[in-house]
XYZ file of C-alpha atoms in Angstrom:
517
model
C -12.023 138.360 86.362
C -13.964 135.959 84.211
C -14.903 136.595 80.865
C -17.570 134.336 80.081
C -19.188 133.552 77.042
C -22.642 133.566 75.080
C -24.682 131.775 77.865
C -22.825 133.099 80.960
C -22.423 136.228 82.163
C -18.851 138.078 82.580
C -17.427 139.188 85.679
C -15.372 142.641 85.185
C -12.138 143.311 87.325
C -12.120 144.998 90.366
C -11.721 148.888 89.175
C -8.841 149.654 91.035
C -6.803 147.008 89.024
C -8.416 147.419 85.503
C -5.973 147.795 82.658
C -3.068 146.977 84.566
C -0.844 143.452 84.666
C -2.378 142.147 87.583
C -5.983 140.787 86.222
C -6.015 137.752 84.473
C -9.133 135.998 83.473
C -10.110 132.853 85.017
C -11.990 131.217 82.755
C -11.862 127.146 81.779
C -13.043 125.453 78.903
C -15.018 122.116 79.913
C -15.657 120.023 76.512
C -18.368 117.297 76.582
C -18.383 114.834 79.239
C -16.670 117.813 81.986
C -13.399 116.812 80.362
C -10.879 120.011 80.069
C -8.849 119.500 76.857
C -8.065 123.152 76.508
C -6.197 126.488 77.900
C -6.460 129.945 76.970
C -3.422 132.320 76.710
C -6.043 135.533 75.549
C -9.658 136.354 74.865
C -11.532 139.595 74.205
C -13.912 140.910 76.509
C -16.001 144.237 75.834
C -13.933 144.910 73.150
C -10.922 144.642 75.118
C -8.474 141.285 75.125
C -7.134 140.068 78.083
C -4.633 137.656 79.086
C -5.613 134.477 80.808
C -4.692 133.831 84.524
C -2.054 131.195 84.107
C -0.500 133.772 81.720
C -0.597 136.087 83.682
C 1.383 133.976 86.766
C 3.664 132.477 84.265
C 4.680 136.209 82.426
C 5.309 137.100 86.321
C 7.860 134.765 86.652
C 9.394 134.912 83.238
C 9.822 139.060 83.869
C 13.562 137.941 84.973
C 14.171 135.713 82.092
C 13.020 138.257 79.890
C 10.469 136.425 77.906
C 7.539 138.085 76.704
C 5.200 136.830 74.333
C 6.134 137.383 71.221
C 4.555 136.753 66.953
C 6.153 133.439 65.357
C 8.519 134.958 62.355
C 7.278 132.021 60.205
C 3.806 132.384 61.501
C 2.942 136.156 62.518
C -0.771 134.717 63.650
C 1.015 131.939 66.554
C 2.625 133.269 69.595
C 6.335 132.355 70.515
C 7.027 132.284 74.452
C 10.640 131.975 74.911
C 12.328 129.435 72.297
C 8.533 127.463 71.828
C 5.656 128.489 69.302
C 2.731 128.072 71.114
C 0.361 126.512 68.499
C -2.967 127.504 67.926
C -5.833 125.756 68.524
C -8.205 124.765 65.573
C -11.899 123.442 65.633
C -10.714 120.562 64.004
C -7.794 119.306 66.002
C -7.756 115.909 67.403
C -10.957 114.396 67.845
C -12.969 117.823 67.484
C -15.476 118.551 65.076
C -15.991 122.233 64.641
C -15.409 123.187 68.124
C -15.858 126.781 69.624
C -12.041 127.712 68.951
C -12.599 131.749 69.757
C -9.549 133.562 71.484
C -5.997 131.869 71.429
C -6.694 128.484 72.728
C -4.017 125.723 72.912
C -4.080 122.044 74.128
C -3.123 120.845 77.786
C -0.985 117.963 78.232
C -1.165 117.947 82.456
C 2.135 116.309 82.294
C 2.735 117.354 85.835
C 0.423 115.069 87.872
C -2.124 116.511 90.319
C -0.141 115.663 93.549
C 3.205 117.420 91.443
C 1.831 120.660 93.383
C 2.766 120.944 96.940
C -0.375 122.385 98.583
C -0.366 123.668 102.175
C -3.419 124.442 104.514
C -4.079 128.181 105.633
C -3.812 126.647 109.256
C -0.150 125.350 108.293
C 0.857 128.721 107.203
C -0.552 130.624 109.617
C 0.500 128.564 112.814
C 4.108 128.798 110.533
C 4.533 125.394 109.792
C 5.038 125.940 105.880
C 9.259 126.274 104.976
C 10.671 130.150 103.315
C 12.398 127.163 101.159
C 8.656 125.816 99.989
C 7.464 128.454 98.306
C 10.542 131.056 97.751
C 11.045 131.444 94.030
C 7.785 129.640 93.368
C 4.422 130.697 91.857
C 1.906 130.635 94.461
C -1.620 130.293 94.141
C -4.368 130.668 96.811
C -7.401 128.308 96.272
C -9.960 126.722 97.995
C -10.181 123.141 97.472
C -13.318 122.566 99.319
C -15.850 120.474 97.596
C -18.695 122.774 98.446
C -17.184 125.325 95.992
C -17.585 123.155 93.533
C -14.385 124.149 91.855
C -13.333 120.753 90.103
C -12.568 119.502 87.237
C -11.761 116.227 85.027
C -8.852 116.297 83.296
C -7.934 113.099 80.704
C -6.083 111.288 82.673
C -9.044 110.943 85.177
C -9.607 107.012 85.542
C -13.303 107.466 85.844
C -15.825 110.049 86.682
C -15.629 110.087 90.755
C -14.884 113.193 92.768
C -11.594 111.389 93.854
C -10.466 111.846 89.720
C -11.114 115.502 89.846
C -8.609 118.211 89.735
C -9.383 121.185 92.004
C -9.265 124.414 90.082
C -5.942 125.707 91.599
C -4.048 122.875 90.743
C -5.960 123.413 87.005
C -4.492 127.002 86.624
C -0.747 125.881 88.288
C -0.688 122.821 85.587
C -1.394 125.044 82.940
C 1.282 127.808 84.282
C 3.631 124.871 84.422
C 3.003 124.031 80.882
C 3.366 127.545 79.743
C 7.085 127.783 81.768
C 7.980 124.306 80.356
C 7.203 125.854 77.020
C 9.535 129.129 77.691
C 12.252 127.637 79.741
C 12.589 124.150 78.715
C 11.786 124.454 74.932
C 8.850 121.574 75.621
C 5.992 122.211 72.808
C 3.057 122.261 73.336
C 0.677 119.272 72.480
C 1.141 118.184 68.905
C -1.866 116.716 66.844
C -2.254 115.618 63.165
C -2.926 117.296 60.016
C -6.791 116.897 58.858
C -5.396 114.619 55.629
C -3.260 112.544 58.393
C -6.462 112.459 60.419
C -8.220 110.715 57.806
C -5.024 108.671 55.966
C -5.476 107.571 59.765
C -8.877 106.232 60.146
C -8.440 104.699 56.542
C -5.644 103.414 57.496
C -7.580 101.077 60.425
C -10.695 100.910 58.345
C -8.667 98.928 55.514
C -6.670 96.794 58.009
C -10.390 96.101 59.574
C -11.233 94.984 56.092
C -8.009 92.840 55.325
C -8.392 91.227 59.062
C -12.260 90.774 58.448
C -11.455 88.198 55.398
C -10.209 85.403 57.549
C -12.408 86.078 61.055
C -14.607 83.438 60.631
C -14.873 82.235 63.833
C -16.897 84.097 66.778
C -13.733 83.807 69.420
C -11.033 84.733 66.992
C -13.308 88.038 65.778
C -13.864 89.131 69.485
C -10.197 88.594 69.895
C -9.035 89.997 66.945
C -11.005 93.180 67.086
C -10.733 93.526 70.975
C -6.901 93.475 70.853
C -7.183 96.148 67.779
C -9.041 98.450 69.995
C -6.695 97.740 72.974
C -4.064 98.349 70.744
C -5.579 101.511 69.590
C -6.823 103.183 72.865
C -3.119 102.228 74.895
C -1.619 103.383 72.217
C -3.293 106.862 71.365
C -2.693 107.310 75.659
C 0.360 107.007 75.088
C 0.758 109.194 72.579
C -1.068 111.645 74.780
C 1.706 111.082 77.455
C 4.161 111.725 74.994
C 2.482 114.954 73.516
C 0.293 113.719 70.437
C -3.075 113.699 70.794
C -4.383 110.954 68.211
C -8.111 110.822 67.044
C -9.591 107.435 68.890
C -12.813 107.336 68.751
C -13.111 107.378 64.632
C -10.168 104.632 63.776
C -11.727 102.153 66.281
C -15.413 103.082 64.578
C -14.300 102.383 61.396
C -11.670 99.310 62.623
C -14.924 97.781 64.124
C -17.444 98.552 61.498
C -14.923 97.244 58.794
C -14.304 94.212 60.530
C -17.767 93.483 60.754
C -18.795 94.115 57.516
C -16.140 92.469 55.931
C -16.643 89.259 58.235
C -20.121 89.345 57.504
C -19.992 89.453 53.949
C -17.150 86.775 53.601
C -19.374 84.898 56.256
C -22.267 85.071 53.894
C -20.747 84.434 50.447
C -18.830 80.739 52.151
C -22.450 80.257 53.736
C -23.921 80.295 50.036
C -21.196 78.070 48.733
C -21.238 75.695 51.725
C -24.920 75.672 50.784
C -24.081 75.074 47.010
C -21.722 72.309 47.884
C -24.349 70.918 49.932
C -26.793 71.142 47.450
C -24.284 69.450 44.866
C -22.368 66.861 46.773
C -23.110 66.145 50.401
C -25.830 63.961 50.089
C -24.128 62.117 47.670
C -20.658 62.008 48.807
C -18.519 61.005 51.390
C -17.600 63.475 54.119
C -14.008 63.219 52.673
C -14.920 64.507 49.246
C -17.063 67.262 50.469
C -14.186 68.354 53.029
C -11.790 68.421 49.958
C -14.069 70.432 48.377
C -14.271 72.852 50.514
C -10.919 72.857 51.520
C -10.164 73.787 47.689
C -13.553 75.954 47.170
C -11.465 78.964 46.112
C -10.150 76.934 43.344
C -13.650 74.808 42.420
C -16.002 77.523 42.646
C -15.930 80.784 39.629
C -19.040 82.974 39.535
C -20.909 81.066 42.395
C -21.132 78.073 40.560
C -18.721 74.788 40.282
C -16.161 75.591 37.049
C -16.433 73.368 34.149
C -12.957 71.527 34.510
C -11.733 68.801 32.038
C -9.913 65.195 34.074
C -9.600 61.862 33.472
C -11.528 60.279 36.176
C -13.691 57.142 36.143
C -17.585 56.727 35.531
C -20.014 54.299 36.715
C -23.314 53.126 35.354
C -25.613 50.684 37.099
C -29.255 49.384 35.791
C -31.418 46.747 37.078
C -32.739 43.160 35.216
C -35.596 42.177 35.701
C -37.247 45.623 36.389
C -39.887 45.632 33.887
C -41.270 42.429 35.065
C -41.118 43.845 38.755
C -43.064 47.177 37.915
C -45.528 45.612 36.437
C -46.171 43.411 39.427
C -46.297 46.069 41.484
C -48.589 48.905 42.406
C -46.974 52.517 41.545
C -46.882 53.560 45.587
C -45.042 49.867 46.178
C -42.597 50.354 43.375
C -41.403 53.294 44.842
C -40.994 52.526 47.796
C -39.037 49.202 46.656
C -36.464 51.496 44.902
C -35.741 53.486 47.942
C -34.868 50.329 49.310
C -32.802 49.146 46.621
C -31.076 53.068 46.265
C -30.603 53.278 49.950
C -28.677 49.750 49.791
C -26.702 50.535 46.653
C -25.884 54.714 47.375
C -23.047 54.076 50.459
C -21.041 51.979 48.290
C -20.320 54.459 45.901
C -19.881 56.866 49.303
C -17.597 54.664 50.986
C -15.448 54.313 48.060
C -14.954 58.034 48.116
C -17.203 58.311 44.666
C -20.034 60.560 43.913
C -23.796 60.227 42.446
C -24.578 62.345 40.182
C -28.016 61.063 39.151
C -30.565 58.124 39.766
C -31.514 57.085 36.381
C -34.664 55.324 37.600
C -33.369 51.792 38.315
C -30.332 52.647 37.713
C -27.377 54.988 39.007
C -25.058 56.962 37.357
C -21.954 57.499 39.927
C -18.365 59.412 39.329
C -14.807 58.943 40.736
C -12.116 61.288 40.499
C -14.475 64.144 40.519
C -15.355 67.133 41.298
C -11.451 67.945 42.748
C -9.218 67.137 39.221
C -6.792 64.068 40.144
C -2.867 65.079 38.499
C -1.154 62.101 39.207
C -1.289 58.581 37.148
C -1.607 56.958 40.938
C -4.261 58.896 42.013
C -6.410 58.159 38.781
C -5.621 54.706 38.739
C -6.742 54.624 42.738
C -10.125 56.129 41.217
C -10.531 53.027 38.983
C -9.635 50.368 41.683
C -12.302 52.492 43.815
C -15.197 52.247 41.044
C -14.393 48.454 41.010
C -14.516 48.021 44.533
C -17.980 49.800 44.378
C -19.379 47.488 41.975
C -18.376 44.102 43.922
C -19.871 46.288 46.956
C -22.801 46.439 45.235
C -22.691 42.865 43.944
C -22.583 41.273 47.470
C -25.114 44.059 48.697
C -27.400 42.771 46.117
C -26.710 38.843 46.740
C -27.952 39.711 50.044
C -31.198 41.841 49.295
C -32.099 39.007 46.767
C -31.933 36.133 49.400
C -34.239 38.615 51.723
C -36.845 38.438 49.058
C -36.550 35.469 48.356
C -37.928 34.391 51.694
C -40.203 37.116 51.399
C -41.525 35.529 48.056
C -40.669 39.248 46.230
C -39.680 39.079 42.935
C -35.345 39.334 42.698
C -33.090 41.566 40.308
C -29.837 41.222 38.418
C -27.511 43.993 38.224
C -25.300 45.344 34.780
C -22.902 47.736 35.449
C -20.633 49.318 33.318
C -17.372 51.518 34.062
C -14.856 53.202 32.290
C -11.967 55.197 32.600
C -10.737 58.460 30.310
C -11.211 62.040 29.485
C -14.278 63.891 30.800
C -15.723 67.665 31.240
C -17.027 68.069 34.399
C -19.226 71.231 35.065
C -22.446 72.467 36.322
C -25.864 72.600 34.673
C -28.768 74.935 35.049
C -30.216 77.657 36.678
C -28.785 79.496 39.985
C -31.972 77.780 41.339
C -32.288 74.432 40.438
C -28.019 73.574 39.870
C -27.095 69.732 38.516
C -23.270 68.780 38.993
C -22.481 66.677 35.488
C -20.004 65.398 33.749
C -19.664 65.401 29.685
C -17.649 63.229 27.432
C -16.765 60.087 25.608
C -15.530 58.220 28.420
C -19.452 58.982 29.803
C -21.141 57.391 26.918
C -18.450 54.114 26.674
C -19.502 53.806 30.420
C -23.234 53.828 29.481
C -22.272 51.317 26.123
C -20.445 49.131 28.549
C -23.330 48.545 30.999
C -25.780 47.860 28.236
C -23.933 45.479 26.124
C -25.533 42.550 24.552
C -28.070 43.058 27.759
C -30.641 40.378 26.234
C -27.495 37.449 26.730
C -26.912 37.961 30.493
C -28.904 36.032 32.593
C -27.693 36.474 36.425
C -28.206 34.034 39.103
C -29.854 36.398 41.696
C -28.458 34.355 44.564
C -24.692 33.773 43.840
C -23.745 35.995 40.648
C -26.689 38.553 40.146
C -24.580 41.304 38.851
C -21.709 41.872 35.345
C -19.277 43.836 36.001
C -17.727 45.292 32.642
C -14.669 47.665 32.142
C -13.240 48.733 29.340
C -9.350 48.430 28.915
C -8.478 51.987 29.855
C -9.606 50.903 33.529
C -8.856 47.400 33.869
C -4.825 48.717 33.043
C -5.431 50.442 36.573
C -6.544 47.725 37.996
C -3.670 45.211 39.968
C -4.111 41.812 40.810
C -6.250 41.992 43.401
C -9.178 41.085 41.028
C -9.780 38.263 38.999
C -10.440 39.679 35.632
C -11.940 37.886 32.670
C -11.030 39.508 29.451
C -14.293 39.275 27.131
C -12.800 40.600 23.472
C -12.796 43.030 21.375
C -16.092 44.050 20.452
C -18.261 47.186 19.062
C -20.008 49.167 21.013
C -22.994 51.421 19.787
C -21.777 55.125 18.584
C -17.816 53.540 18.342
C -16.319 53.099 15.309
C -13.229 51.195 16.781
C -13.548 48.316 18.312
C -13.333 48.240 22.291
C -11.307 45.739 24.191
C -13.680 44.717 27.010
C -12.828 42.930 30.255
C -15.598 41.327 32.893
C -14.475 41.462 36.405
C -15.439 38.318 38.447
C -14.427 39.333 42.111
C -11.591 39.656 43.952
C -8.458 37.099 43.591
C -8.759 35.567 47.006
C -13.101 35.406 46.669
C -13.367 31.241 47.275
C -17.114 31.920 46.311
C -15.735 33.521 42.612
């Protein structure tokens, strides 16, 4: 018989074995896709309920055993077969949302594979070719297996959705007979799924490691990676929990895995894309690629509330103005000034670069340039390799400037001297301004002795733009940094603008082994 359902028709027994133990309904349940997930053991029909077919067969053979089915004592709503509740189907087991779970429904686990079932031709039995020993003490079932009957079915172990991966419907009912005498004889349960709160302690579960694993997939290759093993990892392993009698929810743990992953990536991808483009902003075109690759390196530490921290060091500061640049504007037109100083800053800018310093700011003719900073130096070597660094600079800049003066010279342009002024000391480095327009500074004494330094009884020097256009003064907090590698001229002890004590000031000439100093 088959009972049917609300958009098929039923098909009543034949009369002359209504009501007794020989009808059994036929009936499968095909989910989505043609997959069959499910059995039934009963369902009512015209207000009648009837036992399914495999039932039926396996009640047959169990009539020596005596096993009958029987109400759970913990559970008077499950049926018991033998030692094994048969659990109930709900319409939110596994991977199903509100399924149609009417009549006693349980889930298949085909552990018996499809070629488990000896099947013999009517031709071999008739023409006696089939052994008593074959089929004595067995459960037979006569089928057809013809594809024109279009009895077939997929079954979740089907590799793909050819006719070769279908199960014919005899071997359907005899898997799910086997299952049911596995279940009374051998004590096997039947298959197991999670609790609805497991279920989703589950999918949270991968949607939080998505999120954890999303914080350092950066790269392209190491997300596809990443996330394709976590789905590999998923789907092999929810099979073979299937094998093993768990059905585990797929589909919705790899959703979230995926979607977390993404999200996560994309958001950690898009908060280092606004720093790298703060740090660019701030420091690459002013820096050497070292600096900036430090900085980023340490970004976590540099960076608080999207902007660079204020930060108090002892690092090193540079000032640089021109002589002679009042007599050159006013020679030139505006347009030609300007473009002379782009000349003069493109000239003077790597040498604070290449000695691993940073510009903060072009003070019109002048520059204003940092070492030790923005990365905090903790060590008396490092900060002292920050003031031989700022020296170095300024003799860079020195012989850069020797050079550009002979050039215009022959060119018959006017030529430029060079103060510059550097100290070494205390400092509060931060950021200034707006989330739009952002200005890396630095704030402290050390800054204005620096500035004091450069512009020191300016009227009195009087460079020789050929050989000795620039001065070069430190005060003594740098020049103790500084080894013998220069040839230092100590000038005295003298008073600076805004200091109350007296500064010990030092001129450096050039380097020790410079035959030109």
């Amino acid at each position: 018989m088959h009972v049917g359902g609300e958009d098929k028709k039923g098909v009543a027994p034949p009369p002359v074995l209504a009501g007794t133990d020989q009808v059994g309904f036929n009936d499968i349940l095909v989910d989505r896709g043609g997959i069959v997930r499910r059995g039934l053991l009963f369902q009512g029909y015209q207000g009648v309920t009837h036992y399914a077919f495999a039932l039926r067969l396996a009640l047959l053979y169990l009539q020596a055993d005596g096993v009958y089915p029987q109400s759970d004592p913990t559970n008077p709503e499950a049926i018991r077969l033998g030692p094994t509740t048969i659990r109930r189907f709900r319409d939110n087991d596994g991977a199903y949302i509100d399924a149609d779970a009417r009549g006693y429904q349980f889930l298949l686990d085909f552990q018996e594979a499809q070629d488990a079932f000896p099947v013999f031709t009517l031709s071999d039995v008739l023409a006696g070719k089939v052994a008593r020993s074959a089929i004595h003490d067995k459960i037979v079932i006569i089928g057809t297996i013809a594809e024109s009957v279009h009895d077939e079915f997929f079954t979740p172990f089907s590799l793909g959705l050819d006719a070769d991966q279908q199960m014919p419907g005899a071997v359907l009912h005899a898997s799910i007979a086997s299952q049911l005498l596995r279940s009374a004889l051998d004590d096997t349960s039947s298959m197991l799924v999670l609790s609805e709160a497991l279920e989703w302690d589950w999918v949270l579960f991968w949607s939080a490691l998505g999120a954890v694993i999303g914080l350092w997939l950066l790269s392209p290759w190491r997300f596809v990676l990443v996330v394709g093993s976590g789905v590999a990892i998923l789907v092999l392993g929810s099979y073979l929990a299937f094998v093993y009698g768990w059905w585990i929810p797929v589909v919705p743990p790899v959703i979230t895995w995926i979607l977390s992953a993404v999200i996560i990536t994309a958001s950690v991808s898009y908060r280092e894309a606004k720093q790298r483009a703060l740090m660019q902003q701030l420091f690459e075109r002013h820096s050497s690629p070292q600096v900036v690759n430090a900085i980023w390196e340490q970004r976590h530490d540099f960076i608080r509330n999207g902007r660079p921290r204020s930060e108090r060091m002892v690092l090193t500061v540079l000032f640089t103005d021109l002589v002679g640049f009042t007599t050159i504007s006013e020679k030139m037109e505006p347009q030609e000034l300007v473009d002379w100083l782009d000349q003069y800053m493109d000239a003077m800018a790597p040498h604070v670069i290449n000695h691993h310093g940073v510009i903060l700011r072009f003070t019109g003719d002048g520059i204003l340039a940092v070492f030790g900073a923005p990365l905090a130096r903790h060590t008396e070597e490092a900060i002292g390799q920050d003031a031989v660094h700022a020296v170095q600079c300024a003799l860079g800049m020195q012989r850069e400037l020797i050079k550009r003066n002979r050039i215009w010279m022959e060119q018959q342009e006017p030529l430029v001297g060079m103060r510059v002024g550097i100290a070494t000391g205390p400092a509060v480095a931060g950021s200034l301004g707006s989330s739009q327009r952002l200005e890396y500074t630095i704030h402290g004494d050390t800054v204005n002795t620096a500035s004091r330094l450069e512009s020191f009884e300016k009227q009195t020097f009087i460079p020789d733009f050929c050989h000795d256009p620039c001065r070069i003064l430190v005060g003594e907090s740098t020049r103790a940094y500084l080894d013998h590698q220069f040839l230092i001229q100590h000038v005295g002890e003298v008073s600076l603008k805004g200091k109350e004590q007296k500064v010990s000031v030092h001129r450096v000439l050039g380097y020790t082994d410079d035959h030109e100093v």
